[in-house]
CSV table of N, CA, C and O in Angstrom, one decimal:
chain,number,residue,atom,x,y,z
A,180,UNK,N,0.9,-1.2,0.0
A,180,UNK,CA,0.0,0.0,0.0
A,180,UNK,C,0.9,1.2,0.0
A,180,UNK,O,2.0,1.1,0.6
A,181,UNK,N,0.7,2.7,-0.7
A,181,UNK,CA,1.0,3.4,-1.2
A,181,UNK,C,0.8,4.3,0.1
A,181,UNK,O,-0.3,4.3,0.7
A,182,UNK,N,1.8,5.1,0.6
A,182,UNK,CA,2.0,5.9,2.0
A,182,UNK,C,3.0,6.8,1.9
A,182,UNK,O,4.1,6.6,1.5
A,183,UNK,N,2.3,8.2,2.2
A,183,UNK,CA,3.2,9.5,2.5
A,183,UNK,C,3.6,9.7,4.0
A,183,UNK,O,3.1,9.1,4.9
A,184,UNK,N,4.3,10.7,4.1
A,184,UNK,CA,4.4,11.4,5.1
A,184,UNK,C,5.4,12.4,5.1
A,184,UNK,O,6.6,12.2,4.8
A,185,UNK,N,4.8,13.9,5.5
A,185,UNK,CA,5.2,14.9,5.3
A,185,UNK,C,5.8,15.4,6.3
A,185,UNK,O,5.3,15.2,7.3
A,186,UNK,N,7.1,16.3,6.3
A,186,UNK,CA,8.1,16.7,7.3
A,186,UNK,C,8.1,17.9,6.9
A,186,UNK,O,8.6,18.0,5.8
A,187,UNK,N,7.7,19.4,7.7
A,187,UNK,CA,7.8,20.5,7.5
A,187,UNK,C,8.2,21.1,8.3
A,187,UNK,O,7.9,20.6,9.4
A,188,UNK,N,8.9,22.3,8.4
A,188,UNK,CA,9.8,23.5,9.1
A,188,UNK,C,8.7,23.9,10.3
A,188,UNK,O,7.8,24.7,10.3
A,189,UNK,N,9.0,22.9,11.6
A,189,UNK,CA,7.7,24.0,12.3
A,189,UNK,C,7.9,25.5,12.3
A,189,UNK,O,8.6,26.3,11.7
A,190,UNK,N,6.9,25.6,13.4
A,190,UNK,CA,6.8,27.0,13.1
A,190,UNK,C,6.7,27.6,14.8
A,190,UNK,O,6.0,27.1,15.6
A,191,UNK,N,7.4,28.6,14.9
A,191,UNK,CA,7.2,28.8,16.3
A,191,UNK,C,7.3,29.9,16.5
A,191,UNK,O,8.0,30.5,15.6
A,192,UNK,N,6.5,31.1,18.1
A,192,UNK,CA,6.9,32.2,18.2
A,192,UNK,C,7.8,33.0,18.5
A,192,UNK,O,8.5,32.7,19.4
A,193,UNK,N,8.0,34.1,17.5
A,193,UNK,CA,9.0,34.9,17.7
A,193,UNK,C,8.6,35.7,18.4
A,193,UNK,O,9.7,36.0,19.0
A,194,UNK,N,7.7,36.6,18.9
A,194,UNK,CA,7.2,37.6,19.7
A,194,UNK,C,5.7,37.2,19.9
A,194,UNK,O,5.1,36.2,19.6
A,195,UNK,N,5.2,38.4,20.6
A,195,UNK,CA,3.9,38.2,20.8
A,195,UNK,C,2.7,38.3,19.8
A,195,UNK,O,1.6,37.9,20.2
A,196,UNK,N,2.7,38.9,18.5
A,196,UNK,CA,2.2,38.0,17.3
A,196,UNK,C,2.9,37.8,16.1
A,196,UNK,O,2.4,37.8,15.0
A,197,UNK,N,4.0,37.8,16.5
A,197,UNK,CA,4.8,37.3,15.2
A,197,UNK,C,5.3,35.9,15.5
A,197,UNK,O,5.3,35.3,16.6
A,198,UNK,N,5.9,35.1,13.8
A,198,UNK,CA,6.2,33.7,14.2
A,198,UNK,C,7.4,33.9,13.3
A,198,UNK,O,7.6,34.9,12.6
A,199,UNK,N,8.2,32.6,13.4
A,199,UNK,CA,9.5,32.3,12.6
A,199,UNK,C,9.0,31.2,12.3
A,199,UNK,O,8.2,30.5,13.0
A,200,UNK,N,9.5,30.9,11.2
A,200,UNK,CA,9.8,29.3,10.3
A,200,UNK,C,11.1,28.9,10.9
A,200,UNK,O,11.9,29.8,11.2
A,201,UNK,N,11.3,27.4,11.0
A,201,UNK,CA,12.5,27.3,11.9
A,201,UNK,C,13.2,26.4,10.3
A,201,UNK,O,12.4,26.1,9.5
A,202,UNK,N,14.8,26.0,10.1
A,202,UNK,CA,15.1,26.2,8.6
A,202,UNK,C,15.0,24.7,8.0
A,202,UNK,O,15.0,23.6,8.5
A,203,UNK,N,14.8,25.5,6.5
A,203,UNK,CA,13.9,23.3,6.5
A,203,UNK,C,15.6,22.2,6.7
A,203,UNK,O,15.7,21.0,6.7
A,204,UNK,N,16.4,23.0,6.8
A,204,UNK,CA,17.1,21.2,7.1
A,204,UNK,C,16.8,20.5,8.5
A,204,UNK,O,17.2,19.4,8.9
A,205,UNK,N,15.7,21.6,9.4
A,205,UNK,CA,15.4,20.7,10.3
A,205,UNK,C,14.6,19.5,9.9
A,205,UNK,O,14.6,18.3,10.3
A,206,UNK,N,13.7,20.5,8.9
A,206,UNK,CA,13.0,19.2,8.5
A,206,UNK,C,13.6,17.8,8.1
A,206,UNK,O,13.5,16.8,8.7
A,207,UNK,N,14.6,18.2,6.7
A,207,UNK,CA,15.1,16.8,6.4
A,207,UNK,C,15.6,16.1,7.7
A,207,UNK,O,15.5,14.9,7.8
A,208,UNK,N,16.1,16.9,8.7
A,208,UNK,CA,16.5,15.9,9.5
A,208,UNK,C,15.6,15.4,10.5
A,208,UNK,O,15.9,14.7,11.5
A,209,UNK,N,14.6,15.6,10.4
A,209,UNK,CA,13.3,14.7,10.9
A,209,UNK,C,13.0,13.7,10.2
A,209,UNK,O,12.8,12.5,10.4
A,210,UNK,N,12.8,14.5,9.0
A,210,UNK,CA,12.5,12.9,7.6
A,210,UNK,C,13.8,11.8,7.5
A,210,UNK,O,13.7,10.6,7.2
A,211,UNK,N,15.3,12.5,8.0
A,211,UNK,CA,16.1,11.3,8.4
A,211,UNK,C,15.8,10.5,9.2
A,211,UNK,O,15.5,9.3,9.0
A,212,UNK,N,15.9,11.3,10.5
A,212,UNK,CA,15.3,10.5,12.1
A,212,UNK,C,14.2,9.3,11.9
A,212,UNK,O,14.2,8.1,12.2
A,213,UNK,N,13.1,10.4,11.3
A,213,UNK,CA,12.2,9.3,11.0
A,213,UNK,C,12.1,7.8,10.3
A,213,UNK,O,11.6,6.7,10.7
A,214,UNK,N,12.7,8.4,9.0
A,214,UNK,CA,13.2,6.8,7.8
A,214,UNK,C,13.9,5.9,8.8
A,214,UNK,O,13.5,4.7,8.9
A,215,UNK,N,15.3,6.5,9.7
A,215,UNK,CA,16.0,5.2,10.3
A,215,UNK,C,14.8,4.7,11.6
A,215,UNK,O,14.3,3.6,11.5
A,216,UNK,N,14.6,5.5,12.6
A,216,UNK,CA,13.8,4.8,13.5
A,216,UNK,C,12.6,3.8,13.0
A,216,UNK,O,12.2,2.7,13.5
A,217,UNK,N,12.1,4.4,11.7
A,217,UNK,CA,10.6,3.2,11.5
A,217,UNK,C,11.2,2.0,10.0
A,217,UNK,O,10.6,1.0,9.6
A,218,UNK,N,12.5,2.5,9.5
A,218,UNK,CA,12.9,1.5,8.9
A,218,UNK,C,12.0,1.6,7.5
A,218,UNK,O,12.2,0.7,6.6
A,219,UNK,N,11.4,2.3,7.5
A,219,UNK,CA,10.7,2.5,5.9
A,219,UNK,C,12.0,2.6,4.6
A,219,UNK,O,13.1,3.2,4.8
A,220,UNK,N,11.8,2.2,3.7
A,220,UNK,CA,12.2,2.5,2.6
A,220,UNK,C,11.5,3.3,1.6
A,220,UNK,O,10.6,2.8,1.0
A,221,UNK,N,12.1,4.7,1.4
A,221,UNK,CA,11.5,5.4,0.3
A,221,UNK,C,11.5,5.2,-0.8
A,221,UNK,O,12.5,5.2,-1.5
A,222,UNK,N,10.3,5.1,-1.2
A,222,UNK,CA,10.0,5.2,-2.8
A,222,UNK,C,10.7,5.8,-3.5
A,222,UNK,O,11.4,5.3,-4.5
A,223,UNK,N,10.5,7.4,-3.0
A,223,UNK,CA,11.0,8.8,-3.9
A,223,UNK,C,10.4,9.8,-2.6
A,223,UNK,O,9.4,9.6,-1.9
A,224,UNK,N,11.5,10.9,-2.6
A,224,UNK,CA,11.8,12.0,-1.6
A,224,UNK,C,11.0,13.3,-2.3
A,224,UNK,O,11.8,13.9,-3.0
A,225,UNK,N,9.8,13.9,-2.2
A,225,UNK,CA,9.8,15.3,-2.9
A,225,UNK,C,10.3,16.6,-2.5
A,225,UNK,O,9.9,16.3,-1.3
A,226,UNK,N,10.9,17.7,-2.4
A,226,UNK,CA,10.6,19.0,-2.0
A,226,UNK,C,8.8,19.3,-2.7
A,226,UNK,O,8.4,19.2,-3.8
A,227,UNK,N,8.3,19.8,-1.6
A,227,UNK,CA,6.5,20.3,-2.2
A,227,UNK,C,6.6,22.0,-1.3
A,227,UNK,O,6.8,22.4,-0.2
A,228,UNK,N,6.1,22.6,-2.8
A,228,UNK,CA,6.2,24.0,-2.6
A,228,UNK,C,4.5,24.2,-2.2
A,228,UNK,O,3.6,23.7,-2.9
A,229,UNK,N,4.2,25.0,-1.2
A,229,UNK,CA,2.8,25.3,-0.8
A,229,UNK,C,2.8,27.0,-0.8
A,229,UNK,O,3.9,27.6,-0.5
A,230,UNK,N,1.7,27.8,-1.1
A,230,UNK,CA,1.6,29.1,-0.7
A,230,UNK,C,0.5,28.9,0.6
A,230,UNK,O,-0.3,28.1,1.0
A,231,UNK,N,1.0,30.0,1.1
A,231,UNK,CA,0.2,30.3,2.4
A,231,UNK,C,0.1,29.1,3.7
A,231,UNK,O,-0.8,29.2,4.6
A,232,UNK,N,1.0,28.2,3.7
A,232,UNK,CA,-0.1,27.0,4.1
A,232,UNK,C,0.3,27.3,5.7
A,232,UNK,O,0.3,26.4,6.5
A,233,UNK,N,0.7,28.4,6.0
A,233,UNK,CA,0.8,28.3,8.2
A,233,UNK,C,0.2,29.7,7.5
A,233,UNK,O,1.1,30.5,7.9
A,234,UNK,N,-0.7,30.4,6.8
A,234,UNK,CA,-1.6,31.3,7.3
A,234,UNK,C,-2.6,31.4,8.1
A,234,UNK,O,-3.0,30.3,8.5
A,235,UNK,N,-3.2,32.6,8.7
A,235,UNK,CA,-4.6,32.1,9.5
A,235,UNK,C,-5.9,31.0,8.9
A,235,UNK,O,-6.8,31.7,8.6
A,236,UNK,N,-6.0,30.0,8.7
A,236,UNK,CA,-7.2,29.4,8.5
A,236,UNK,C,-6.4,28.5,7.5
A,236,UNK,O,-7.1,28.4,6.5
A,237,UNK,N,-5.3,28.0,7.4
A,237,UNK,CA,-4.5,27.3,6.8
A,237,UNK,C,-3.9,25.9,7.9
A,237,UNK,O,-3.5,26.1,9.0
A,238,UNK,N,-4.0,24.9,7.4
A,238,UNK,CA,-3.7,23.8,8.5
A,238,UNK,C,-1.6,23.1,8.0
A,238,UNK,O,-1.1,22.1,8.6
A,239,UNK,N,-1.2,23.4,7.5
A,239,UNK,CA,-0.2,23.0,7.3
A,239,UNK,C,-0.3,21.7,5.9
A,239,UNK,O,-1.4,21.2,5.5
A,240,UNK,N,0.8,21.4,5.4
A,240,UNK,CA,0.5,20.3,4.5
A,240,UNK,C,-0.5,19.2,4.6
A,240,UNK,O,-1.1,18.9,3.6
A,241,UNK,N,-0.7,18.7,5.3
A,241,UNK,CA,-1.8,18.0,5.3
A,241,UNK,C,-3.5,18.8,4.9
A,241,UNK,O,-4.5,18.1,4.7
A,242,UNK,N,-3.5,19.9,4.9
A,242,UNK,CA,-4.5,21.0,4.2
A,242,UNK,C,-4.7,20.7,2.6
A,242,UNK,O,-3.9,21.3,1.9
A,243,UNK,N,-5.8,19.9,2.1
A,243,UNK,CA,-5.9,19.8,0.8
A,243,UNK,C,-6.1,20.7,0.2
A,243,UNK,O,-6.6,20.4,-0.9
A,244,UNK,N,-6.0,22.4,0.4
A,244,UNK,CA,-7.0,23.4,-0.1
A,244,UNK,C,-5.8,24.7,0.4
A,244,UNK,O,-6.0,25.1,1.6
A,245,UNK,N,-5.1,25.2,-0.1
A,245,UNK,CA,-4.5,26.5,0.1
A,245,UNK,C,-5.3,27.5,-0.5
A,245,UNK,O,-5.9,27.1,-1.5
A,246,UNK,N,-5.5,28.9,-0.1
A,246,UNK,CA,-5.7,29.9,-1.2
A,246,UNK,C,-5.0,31.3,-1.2
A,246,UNK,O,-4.2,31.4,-0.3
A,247,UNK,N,-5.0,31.7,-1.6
A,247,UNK,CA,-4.3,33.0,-1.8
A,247,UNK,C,-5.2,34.5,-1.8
A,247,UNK,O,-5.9,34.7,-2.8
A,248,UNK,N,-5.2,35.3,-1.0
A,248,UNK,CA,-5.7,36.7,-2.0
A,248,UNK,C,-5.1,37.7,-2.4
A,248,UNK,O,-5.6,38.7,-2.7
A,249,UNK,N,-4.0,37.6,-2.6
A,249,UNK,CA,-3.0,38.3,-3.2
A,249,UNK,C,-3.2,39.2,-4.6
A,249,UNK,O,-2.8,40.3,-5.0
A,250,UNK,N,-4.2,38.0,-5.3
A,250,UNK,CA,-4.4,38.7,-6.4
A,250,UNK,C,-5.2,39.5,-6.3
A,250,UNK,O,-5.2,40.4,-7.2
A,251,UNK,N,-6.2,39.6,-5.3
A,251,UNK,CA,-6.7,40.8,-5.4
A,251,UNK,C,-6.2,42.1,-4.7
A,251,UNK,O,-6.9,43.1,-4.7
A,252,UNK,N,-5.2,42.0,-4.1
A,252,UNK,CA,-4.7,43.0,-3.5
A,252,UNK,C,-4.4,43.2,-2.1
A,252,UNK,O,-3.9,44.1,-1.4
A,253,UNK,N,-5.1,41.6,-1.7
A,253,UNK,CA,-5.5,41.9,0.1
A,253,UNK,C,-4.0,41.3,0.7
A,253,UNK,O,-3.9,41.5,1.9
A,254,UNK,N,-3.2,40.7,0.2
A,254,UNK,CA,-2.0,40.1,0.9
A,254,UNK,C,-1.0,39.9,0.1
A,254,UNK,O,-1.1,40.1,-1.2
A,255,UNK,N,0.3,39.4,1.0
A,255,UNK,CA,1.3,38.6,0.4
A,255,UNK,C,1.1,37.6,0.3
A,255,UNK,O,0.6,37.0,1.2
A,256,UNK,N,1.8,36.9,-1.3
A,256,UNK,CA,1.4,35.7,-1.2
A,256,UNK,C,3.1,34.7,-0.4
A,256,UNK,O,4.2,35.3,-0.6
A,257,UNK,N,3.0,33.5,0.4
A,257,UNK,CA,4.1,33.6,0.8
A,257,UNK,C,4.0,31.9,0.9
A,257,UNK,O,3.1,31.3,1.4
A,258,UNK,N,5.1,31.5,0.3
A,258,UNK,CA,5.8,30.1,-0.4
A,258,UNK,C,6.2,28.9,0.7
A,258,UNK,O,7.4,28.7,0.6
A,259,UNK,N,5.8,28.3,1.5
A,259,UNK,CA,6.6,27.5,1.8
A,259,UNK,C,6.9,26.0,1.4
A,259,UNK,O,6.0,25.4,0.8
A,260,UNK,N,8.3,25.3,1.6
A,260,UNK,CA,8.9,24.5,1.5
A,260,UNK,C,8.3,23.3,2.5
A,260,UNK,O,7.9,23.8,3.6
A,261,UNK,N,8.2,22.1,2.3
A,261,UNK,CA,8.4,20.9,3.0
A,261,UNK,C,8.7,19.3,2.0
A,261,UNK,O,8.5,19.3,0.8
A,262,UNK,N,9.1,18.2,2.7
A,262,UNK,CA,9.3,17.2,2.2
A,262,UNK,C,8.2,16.2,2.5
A,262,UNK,O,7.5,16.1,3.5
A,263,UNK,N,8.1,15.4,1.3
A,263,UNK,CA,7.2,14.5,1.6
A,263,UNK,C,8.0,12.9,1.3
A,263,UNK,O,8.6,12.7,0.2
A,264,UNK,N,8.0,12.0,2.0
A,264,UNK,CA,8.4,11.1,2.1
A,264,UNK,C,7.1,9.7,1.5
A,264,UNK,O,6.3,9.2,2.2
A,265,UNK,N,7.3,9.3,0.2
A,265,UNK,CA,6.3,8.4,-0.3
A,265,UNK,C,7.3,6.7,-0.1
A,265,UNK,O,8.4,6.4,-0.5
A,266,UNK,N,6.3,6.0,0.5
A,266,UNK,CA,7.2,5.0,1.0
A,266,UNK,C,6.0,4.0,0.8
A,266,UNK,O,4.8,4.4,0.7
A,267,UNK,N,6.3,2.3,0.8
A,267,UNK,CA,5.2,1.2,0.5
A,267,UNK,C,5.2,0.6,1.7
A,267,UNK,O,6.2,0.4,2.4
A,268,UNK,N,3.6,0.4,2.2
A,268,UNK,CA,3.4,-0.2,3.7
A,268,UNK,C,4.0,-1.6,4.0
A,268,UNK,O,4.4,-2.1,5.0
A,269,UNK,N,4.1,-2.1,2.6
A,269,UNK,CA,3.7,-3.2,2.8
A,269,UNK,C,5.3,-4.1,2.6
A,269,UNK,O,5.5,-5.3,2.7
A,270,UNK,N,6.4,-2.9,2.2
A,270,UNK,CA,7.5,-3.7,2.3
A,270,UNK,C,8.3,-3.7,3.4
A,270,UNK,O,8.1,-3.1,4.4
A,271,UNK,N,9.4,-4.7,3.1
A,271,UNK,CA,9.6,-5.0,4.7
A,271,UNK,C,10.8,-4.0,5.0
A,271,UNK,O,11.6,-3.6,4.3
A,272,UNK,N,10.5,-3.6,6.7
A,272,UNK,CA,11.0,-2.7,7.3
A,272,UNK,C,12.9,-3.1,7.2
A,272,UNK,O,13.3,-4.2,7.1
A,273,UNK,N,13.7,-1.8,7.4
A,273,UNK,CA,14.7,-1.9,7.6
A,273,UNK,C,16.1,-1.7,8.8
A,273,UNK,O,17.2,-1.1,8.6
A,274,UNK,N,15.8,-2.1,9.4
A,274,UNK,CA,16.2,-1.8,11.1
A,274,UNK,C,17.8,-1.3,10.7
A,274,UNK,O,18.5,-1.9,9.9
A,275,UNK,N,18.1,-0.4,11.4
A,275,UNK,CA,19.6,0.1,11.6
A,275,UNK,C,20.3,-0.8,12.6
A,275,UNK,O,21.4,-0.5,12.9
């Protein structure tokens, strides 16, 4: 069976309403940590570019539905990076 899983830059406070992205090689190195501790073998590794997706009313990659209003004038539109790890359930695990 055909299985993702996505590793993105959290996101954390810098002040009292501002936030920072924290930088994506933390990510990869979660999507490392992770591949060795559960032993998955990846399929294929993507970089996946999202707009807006830590805006207000935006859930992060797992959000089937980004939008933007940029075009009309009301914001910036703003890009983030994460990896998605596509891996088969069903092959056998690889222990370190």
């Amino acid at each position: 069976m055909l299985a993702f899983k996505d590793f993105a830059p959290a996101r954390s406070q810098a002040g009292w309403i501002s936030y920072r992205i924290v930088r994506l090689e933390a990510a990869l190195a979660a999507a490392n940590a992770w591949i060795a501790s559960e032993g998955v073998v990846p399929i294929h590794v993507e970089t996946v570019v999202l707009p807006n997706m830590w805006e207000p009313g935006e859930h992060g990659p797992p959000d089937p539905q980004t939008q933007s209003t940029a075009n009309a004038g009301l914001g910036t539109i703003r890009w983030y990076q994460f990896f998605r790890v596509w891996y088969d359930t069903a092959a056998p695990r690889q222990r370190a």
